Short mmCIF file of C-alpha atoms and ligand atoms in Angstrom, two decimals:
data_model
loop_
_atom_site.label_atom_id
_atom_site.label_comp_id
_atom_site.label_asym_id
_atom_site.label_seq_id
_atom_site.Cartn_x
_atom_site.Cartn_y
_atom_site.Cartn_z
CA UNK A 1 0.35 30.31 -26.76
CA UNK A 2 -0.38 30.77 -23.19
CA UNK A 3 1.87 30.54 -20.05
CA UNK A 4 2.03 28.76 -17.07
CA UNK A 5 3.68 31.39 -14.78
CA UNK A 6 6.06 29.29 -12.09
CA UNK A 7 7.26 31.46 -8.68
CA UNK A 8 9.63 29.02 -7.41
CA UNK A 9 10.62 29.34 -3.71
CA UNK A 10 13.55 27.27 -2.95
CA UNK A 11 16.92 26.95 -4.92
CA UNK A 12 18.60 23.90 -3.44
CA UNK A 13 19.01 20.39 -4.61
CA UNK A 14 15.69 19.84 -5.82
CA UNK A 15 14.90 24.06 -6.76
CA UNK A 16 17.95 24.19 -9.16
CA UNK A 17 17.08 20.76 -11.07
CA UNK A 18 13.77 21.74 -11.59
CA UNK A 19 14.39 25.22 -13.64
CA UNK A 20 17.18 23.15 -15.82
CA UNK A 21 14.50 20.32 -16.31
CA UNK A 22 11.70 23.54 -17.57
CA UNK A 23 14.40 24.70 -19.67
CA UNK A 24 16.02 21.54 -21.15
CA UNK A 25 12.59 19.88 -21.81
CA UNK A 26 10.79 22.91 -22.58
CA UNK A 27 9.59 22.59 -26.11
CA UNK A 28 8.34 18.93 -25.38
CA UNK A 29 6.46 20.29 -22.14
CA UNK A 30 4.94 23.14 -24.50
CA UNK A 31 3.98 20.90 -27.28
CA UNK A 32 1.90 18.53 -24.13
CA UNK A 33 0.21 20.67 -22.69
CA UNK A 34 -0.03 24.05 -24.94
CA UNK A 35 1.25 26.17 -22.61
CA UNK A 36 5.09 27.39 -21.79
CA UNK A 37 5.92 26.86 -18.69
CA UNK A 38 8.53 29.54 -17.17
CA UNK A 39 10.18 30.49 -13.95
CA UNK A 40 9.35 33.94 -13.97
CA UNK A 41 9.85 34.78 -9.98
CA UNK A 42 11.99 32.63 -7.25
CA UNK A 43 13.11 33.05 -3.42
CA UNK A 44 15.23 31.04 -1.44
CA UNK A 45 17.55 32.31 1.34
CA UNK A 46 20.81 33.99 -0.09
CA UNK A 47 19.97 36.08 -3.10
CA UNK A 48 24.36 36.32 -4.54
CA UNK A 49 24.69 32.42 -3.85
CA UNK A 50 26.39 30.88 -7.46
CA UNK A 51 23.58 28.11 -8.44
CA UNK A 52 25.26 27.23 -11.52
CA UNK A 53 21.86 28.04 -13.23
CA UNK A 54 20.63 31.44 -15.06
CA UNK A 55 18.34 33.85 -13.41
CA UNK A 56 18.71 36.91 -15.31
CA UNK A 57 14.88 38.66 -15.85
CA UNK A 58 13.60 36.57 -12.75
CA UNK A 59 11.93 38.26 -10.48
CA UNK A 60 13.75 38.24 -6.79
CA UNK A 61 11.71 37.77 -3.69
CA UNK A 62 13.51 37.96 -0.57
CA UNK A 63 10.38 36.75 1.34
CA UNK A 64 8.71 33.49 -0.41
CA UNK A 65 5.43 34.28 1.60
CA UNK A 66 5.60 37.74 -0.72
CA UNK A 67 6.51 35.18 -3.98
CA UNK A 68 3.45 33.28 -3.12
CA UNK A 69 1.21 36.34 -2.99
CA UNK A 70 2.89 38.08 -6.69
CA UNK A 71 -0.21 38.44 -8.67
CA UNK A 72 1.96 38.13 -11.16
CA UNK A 73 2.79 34.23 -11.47
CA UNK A 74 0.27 31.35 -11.71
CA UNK A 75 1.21 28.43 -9.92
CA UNK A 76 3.68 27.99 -7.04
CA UNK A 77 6.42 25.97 -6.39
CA UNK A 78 7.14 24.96 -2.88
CA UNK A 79 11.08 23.49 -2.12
CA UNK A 80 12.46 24.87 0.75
CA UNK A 81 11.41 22.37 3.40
CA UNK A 82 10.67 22.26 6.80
CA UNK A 83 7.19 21.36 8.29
CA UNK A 84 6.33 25.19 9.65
CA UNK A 85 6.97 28.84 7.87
CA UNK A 86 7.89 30.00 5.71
CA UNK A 87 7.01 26.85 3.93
CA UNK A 88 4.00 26.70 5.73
CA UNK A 89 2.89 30.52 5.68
CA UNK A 90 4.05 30.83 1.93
CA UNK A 91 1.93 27.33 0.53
CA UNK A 92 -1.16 28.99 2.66
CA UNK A 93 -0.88 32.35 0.91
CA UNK A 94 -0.89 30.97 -2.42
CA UNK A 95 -3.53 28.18 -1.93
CA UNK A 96 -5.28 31.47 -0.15
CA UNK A 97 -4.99 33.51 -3.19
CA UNK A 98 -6.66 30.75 -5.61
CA UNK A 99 -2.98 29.87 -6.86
CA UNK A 100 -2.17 25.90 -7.43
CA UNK A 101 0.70 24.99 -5.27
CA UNK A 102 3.02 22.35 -6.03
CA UNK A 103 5.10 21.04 -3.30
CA UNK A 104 7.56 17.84 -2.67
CA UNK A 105 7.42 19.00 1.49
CA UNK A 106 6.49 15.97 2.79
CA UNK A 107 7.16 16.80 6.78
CA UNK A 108 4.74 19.63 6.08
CA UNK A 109 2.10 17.88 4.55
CA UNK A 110 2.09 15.25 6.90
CA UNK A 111 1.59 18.00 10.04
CA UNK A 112 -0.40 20.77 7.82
CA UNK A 113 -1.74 18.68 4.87
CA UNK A 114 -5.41 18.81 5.64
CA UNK A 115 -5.74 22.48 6.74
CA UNK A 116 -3.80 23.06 3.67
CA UNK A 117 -6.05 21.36 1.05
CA UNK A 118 -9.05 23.05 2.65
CA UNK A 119 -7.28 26.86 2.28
CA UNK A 120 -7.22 24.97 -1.49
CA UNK A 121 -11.28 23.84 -1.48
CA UNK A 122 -11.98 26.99 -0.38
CA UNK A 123 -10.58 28.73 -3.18
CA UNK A 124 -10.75 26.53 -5.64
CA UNK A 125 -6.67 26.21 -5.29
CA UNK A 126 -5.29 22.41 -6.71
CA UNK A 127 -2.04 21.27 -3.57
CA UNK A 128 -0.22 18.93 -5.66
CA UNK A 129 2.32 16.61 -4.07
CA UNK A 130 3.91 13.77 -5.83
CA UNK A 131 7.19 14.26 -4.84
CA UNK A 132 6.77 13.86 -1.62
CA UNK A 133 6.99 10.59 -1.44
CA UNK A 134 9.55 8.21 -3.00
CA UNK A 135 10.35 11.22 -4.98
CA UNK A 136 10.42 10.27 -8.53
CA UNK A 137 8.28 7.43 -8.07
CA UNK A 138 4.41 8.55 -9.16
CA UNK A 139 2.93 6.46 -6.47
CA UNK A 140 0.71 9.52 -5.41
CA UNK A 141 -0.55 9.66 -8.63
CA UNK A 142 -0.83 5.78 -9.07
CA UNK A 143 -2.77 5.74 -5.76
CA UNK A 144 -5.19 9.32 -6.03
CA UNK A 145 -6.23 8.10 -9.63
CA UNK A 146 -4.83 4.54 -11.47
CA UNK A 147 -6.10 2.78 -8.60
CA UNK A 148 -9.32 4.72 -7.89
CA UNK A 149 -11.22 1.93 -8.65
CA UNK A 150 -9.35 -0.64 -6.32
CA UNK A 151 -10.38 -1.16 -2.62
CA UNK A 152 -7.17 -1.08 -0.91
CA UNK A 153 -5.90 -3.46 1.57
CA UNK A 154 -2.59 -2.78 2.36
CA UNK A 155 0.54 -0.34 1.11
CA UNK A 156 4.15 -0.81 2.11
CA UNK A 157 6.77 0.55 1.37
CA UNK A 158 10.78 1.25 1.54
CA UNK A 159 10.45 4.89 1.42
CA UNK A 160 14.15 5.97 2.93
CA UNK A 161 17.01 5.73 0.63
CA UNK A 162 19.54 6.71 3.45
CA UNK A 163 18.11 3.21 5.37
CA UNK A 164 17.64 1.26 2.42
CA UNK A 165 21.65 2.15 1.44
CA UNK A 166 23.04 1.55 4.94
CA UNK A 167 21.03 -1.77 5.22
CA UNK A 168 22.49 -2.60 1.74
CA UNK A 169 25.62 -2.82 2.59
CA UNK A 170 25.21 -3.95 6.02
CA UNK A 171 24.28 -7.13 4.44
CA UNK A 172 26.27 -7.64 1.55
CA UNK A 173 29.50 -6.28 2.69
CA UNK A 174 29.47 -7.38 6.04
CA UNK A 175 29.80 -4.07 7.24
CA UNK A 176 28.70 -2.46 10.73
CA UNK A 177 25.83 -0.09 11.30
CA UNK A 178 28.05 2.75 12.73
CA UNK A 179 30.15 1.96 9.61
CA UNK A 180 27.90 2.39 6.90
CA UNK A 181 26.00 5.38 8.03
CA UNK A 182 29.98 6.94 8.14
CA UNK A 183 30.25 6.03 4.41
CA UNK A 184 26.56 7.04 4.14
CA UNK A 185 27.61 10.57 5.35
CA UNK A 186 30.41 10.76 3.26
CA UNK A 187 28.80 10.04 -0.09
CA UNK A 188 26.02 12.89 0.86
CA UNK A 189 23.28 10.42 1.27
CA UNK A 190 22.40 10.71 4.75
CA UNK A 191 22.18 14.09 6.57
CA UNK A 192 25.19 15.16 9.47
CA UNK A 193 22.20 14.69 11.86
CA UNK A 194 20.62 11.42 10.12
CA UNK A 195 18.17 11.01 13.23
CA UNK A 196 15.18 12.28 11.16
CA UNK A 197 16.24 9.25 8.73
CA UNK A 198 17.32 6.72 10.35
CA UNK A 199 14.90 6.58 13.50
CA UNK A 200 11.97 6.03 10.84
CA UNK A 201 10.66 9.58 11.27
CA UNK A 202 11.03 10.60 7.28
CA UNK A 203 9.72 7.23 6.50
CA UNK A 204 6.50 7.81 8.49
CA UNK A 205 6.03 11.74 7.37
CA UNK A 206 5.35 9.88 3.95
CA UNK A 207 3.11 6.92 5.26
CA UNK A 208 0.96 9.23 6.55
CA UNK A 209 0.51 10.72 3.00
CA UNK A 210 0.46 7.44 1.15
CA UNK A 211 -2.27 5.66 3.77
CA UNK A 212 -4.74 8.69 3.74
CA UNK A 213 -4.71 8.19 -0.28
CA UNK A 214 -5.21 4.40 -0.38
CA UNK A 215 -7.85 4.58 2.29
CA UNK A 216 -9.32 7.35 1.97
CA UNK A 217 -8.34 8.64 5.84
CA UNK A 218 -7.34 11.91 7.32
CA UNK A 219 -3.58 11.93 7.50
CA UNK A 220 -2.46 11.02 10.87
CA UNK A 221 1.33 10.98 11.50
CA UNK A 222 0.45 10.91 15.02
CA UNK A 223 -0.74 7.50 15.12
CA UNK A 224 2.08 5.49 13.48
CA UNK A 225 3.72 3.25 15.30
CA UNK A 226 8.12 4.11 14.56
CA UNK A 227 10.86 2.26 14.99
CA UNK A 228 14.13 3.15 13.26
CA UNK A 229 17.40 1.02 12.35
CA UNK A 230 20.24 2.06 15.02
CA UNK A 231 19.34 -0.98 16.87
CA UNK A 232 20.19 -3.55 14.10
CA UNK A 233 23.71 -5.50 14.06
CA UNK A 234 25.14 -7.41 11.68
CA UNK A 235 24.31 -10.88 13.45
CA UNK A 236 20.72 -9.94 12.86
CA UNK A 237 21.38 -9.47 9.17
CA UNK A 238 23.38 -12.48 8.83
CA UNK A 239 20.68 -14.67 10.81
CA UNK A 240 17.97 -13.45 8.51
CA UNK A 241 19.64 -13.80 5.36
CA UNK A 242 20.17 -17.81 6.83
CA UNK A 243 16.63 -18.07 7.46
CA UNK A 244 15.60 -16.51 3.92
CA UNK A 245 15.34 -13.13 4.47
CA UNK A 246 15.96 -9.54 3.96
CA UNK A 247 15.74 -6.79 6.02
CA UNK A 248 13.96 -3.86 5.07
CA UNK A 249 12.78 -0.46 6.71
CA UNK A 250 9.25 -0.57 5.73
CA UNK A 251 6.44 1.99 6.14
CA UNK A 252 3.25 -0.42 6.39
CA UNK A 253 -0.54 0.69 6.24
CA UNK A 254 -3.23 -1.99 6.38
CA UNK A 255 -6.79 -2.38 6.66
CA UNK A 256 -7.85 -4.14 9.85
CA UNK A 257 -10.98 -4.69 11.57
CA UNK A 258 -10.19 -2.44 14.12
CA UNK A 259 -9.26 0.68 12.01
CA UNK A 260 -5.70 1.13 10.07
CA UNK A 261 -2.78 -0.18 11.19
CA UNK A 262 0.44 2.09 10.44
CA UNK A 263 3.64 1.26 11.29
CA UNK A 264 7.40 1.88 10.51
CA UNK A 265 10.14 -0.30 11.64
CA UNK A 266 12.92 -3.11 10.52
CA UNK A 267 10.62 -5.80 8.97
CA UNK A 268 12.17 -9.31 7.69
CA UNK A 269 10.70 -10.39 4.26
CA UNK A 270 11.04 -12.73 2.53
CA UNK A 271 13.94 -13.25 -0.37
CA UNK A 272 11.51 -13.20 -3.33
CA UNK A 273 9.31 -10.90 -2.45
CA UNK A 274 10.32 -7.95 -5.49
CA UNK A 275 10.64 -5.20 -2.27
CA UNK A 276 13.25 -7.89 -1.04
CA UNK A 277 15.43 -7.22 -3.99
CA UNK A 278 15.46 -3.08 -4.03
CA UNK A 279 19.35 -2.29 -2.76
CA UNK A 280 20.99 0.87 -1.87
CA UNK A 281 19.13 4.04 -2.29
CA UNK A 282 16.65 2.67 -4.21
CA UNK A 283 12.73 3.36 -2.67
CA UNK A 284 9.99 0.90 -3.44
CA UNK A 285 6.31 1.33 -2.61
CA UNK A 286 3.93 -2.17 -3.04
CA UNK A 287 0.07 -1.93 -3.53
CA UNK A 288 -2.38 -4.44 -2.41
CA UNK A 289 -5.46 -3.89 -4.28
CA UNK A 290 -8.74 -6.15 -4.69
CA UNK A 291 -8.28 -6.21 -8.55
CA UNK A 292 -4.12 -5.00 -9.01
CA UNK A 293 -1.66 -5.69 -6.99
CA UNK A 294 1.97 -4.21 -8.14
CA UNK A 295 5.23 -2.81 -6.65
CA UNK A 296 6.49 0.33 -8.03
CA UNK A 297 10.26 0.75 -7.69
CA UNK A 298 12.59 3.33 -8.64
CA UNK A 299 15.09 6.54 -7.31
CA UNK A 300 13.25 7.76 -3.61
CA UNK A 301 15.85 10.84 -3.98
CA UNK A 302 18.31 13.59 -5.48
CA UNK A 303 17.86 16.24 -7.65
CA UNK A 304 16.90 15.07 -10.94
CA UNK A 305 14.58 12.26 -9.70
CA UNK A 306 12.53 14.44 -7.68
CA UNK A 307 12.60 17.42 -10.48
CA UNK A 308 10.91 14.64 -12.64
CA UNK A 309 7.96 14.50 -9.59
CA UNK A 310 7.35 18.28 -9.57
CA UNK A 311 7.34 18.82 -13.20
CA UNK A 312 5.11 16.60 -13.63
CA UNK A 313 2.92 17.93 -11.42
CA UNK A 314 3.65 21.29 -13.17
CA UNK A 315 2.45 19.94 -15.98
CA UNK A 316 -0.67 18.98 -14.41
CA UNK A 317 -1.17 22.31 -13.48
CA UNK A 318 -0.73 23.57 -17.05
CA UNK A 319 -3.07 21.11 -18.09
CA UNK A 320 -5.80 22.24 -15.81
CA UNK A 321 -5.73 18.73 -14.58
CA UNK A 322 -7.33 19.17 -11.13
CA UNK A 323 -8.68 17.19 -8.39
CA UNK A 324 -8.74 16.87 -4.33
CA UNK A 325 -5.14 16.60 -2.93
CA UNK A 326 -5.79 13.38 -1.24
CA UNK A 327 -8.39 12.31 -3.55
CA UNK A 328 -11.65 13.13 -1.82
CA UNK A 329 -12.67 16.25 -0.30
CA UNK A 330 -10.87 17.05 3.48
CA UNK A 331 -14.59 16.25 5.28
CA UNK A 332 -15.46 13.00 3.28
CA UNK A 333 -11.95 11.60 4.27
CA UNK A 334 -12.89 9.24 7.30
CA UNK A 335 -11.12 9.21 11.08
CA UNK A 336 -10.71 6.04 11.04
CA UNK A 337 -9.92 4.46 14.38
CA UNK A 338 -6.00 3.26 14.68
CA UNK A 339 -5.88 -0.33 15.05
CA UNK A 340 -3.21 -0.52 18.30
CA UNK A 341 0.45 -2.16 17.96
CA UNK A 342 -0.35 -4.28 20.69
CA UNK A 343 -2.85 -6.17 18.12
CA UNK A 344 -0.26 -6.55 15.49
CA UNK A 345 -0.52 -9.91 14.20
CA UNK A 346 2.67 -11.61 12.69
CA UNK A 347 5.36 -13.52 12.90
CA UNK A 348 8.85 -12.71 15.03
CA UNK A 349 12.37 -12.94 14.85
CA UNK A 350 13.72 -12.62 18.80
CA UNK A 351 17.58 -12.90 19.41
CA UNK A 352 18.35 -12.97 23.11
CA UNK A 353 21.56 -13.53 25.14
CA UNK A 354 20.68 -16.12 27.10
CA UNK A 355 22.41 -17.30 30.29
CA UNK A 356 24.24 -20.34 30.00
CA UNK A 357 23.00 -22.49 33.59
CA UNK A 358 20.32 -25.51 33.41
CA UNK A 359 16.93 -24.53 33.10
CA UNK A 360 17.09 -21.23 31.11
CA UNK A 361 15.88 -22.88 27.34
CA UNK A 362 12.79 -24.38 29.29
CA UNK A 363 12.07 -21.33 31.30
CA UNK A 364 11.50 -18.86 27.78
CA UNK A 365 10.03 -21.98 26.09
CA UNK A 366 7.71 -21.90 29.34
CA UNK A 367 7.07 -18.07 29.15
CA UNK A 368 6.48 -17.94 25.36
CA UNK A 369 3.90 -21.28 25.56
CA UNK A 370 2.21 -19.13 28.46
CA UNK A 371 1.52 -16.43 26.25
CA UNK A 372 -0.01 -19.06 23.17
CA UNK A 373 3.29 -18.72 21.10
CA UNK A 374 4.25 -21.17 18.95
CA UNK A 375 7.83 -21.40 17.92
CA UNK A 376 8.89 -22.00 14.10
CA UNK A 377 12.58 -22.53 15.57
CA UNK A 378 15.10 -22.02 17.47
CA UNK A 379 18.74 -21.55 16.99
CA UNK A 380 21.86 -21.49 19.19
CA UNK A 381 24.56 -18.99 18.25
CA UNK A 382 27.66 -18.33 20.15
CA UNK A 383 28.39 -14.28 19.68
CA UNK A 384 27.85 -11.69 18.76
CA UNK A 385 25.47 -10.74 21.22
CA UNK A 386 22.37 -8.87 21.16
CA UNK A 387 22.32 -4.99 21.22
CA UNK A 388 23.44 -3.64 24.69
CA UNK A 389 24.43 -6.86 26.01
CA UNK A 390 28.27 -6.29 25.60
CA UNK A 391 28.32 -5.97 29.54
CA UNK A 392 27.24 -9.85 30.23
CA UNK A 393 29.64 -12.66 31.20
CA UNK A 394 31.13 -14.99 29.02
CA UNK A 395 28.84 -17.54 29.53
CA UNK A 396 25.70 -16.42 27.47
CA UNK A 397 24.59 -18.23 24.49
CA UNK A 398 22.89 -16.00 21.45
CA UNK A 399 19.78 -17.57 21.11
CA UNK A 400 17.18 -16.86 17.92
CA UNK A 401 14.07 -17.94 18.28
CA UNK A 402 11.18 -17.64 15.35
CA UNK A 403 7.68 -17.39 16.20
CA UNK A 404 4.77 -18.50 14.60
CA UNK A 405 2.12 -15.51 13.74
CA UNK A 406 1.04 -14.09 17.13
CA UNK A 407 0.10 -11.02 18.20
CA UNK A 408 2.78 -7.96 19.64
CA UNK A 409 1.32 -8.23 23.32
CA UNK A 410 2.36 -11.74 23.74
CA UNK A 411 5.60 -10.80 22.57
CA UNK A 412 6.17 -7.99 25.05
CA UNK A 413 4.33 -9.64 27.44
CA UNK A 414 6.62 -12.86 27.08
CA UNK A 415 9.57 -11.35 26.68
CA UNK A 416 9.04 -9.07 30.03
CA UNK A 417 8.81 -12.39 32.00
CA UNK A 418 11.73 -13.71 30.47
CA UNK A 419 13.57 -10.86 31.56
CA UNK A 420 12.25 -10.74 34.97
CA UNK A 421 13.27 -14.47 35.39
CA UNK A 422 16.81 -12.93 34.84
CA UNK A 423 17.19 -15.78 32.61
CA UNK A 424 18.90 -13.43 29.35
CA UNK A 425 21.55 -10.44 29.40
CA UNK A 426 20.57 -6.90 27.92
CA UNK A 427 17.95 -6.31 25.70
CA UNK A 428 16.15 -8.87 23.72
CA UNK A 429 16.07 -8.16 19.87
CA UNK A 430 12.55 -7.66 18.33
CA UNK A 431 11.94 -8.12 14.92
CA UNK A 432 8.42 -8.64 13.15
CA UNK A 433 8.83 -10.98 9.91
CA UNK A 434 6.01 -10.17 7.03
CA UNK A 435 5.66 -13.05 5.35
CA UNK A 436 3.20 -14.65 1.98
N1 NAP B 501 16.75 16.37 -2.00
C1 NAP B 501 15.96 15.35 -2.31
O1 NAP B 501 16.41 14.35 -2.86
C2 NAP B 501 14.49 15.42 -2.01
C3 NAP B 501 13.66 14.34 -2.38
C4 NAP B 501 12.29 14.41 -2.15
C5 NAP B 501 11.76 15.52 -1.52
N2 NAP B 501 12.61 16.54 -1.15
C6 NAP B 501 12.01 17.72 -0.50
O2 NAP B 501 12.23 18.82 -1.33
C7 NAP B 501 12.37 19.99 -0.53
C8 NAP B 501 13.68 20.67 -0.87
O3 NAP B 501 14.74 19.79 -0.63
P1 NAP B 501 16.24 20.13 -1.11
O4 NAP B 501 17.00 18.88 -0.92
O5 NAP B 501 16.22 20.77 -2.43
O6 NAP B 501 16.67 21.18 0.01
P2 NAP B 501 17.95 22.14 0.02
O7 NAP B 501 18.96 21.68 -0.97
O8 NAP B 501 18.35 22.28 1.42
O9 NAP B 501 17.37 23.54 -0.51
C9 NAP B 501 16.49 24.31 0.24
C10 NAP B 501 16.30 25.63 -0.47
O10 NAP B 501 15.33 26.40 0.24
C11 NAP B 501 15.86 27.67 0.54
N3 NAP B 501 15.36 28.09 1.83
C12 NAP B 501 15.48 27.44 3.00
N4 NAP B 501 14.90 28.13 3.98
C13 NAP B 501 14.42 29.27 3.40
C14 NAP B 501 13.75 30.41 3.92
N5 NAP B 501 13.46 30.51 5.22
N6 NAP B 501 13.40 31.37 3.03
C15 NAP B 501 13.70 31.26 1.73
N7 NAP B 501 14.35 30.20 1.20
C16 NAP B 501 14.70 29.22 2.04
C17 NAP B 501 17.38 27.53 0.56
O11 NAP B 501 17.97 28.78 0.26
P3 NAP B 501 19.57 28.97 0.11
O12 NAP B 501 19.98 28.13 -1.07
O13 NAP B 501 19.76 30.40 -0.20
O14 NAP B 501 20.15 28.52 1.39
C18 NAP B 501 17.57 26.48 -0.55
O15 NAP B 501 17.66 27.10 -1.79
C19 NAP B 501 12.24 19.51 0.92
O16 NAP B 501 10.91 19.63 1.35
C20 NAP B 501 12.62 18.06 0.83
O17 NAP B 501 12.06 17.28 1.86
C21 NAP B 501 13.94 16.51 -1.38
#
């Protein structure tokens, strides 16, 4: 029986799961695929560190760019992180050499994925990936190959556990943003600098993977529109969950006429809707397809979950199961044009502090009917008060007013009159509403 050769650079959370996954499942992965598949060599930073897992007769590399270059492994394993070298210099070496590389480095794929799967084409290398986004869920998979056959017209997603958990609990506990991101912190799901997560940025690393598979497009972090969470309060969860709806974090990609729109930021939907129901750390990813539509749903994160990603990518490898990284060669994926925010169509959710003197309701029913927006409703709320309005006077009323779909340039447009007609205190809250 052959081997399947593993260098594994990168011993952390995710590292350490995967060798006790290879060894705890190893006679089923043999009997799958025909092949053992063994850590032989590993790297990560400090070589004495207790990992609570068995190296003996591993190889040592202090230098992962070195691991990725041993002639003597076959495929390898990428889990350090970080979106330039070594992770970057060590994946090129190995996709250089001819070697598969398996990776779940989703910041560097979204800044180096291209230039990486050519080194790959080049050399007849396979960059596999599915962990990399909504870890153990196989949506890279789902989308690269189940769905091949599918033109697809949108895919959304809660890709963020750390978001998903603080919203969570914003809304059923009642609890404050500032709050839950402390508890968020404490139970080790969001980082001591959680800016990367909670200002969308982690979300958007893996839109950019999941629209260039649906589509068919060059990845393009670069042109997604991100907004993060910081800005929500509690008032805005309570007001949605009285108007029938969640709200989510959601990385959306749609087909427009004008090119692909991409876009990360607090979206209401709807109560039913199944990506309406995924709590806590939970990720979700939603596929709309001309002949399948589904929502996948299942653990975005941690060791175990994301083990389950890169072994089964691993076993891919030992398979000799192949194919482009992003599911057609690097120069048949299409540039498409980015479809502007300013186009976005959709409905909005706009909580203002408004000041309480005659004349103020009809001057931003005046602005918004000046821009073509219809409103759905709108409701009168004594505080709290939007975000960054604490300094206003007393006499401000909360107002929330729903739109009817329009388009994100009458919105800003609108709402920059308002504000000029010094007619609300502080800043307006935006949200956009997806609804059926
Ligand atoms: N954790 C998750 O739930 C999760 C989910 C999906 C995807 N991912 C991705 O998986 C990757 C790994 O995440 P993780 O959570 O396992 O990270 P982690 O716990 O921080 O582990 C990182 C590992 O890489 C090693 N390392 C870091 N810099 C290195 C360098 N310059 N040279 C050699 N080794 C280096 C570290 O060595 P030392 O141990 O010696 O410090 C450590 O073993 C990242 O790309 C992450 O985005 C993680």
């Amino acid at each position: 029986m052959s081997q399947l050769r593993v260098g594994l650079a990168g011993l952390g959370t995710v590292g350490v799961a995967v060798v006790q996954m290879l060894e705890r499942r190893a006679a089923e992965i043999e009997a799958r695929t025909g092949r053992s598949v063994k850590v032989v060599a590993v790297s990560a930073r400090s070589k004495g560190k207790d990992r609570g897992i068995d190296l003996s007769g591993v190889r040592w590399h202090d230098d992962p760019v070195a691991l990725a270059r041993d002639p003597e492994i076959d495929v390898f394993v990428e889990l350090m992180g970080g979106e330039g070298d070594p992770a970057k210099a060590a994946v090129a070496a190995a996709l250089a050499a001819g070697r598969p590389v398996v990776t779940a480095n989703k910041a560097l794929l979204a800044r180096a994925g291209l230039e990486l799967a050519e080194v790959g084409e080049a050399s007849g290398a396979t960059l596999h990936f599915e962990a990399a986004v909504a870890g153990g869920i196989p949506i890279v998979k789902t989308l690269r190959e189940a769905l091949g056959g599918n033109r697809i017209e949108r895919v959304s997603g809660i890709l963020n556990g750390t978001c998903n958990y603080i919203l969570t609990r914003m809304a059923d506990e009642k609890m404050a943003f500032d709050t839950c991101l402390a508890e968020a912190q404490r139970l080790g799901y969001a980082e001591a600098d959680p800016s990367f997560d909670i200002d969308g940025y982690d979300t958007a690393h893996k839109l950019s993977l999941l629209t260039s598979l649906a589509f068919g497009s060059k990845v393009d972090a670069d042109a997604i529109y991100v907004e993060g969470i910081r800005s929500l309060t509690l008032a805005d969860l309570e007001a949605a969950d009285e108007l029938g709806f969640k709200v989510k974090l959601l990385g959306v990609a749609v087909r427009t006429e004008e090119g692909i729109e991409q876009r990360v930021h607090p979206t209401m939907v709807p109560k039913h809707w199944p990506i309406a129901q995924v709590s806590g750390v939970t990720n979700a990813v939603a596929v709309d397809g001309d002949a399948v539509n589904l929502t996948l749903v299942g653990p975005g994160a941690g060791g175990a979950a994301t083990a389950s990603a890169v072994v089964g990518d691993l076993i891919d490898v030992a398979r000799g199961n192949g194919g482009f990284a992003f599911g057609l060669p690097v120069a048949a994926l299409q540039s498409s044009p980015r479809a502007p925010m300013q186009r976005h169509e959709g409905g909005y959710y706009i909580r203002v502090a408004a000041v309480n003197k005659p004349g103020t309701a009809a001057t931003i029913a005046r602005r918004m009917a000046e821009e073509g927006i219809s409103l759905e409703s709108i409701v009168q709320r004594r505080p709290p008060r939007p975000h960054g309005a604490s300094a206003s006077g007393p006499d401000d009323v909360g107002v929330i007013l729903i739109t009817y779909a329009t388009t994100e340039d009458a919105v800003r447009r609108a709402m920059a009159a308002i504000e000029a007609d010094g007619v609300i205190v502080g800043e307006p809250q935006v949200i956009r509403i997806e609804k059926d």
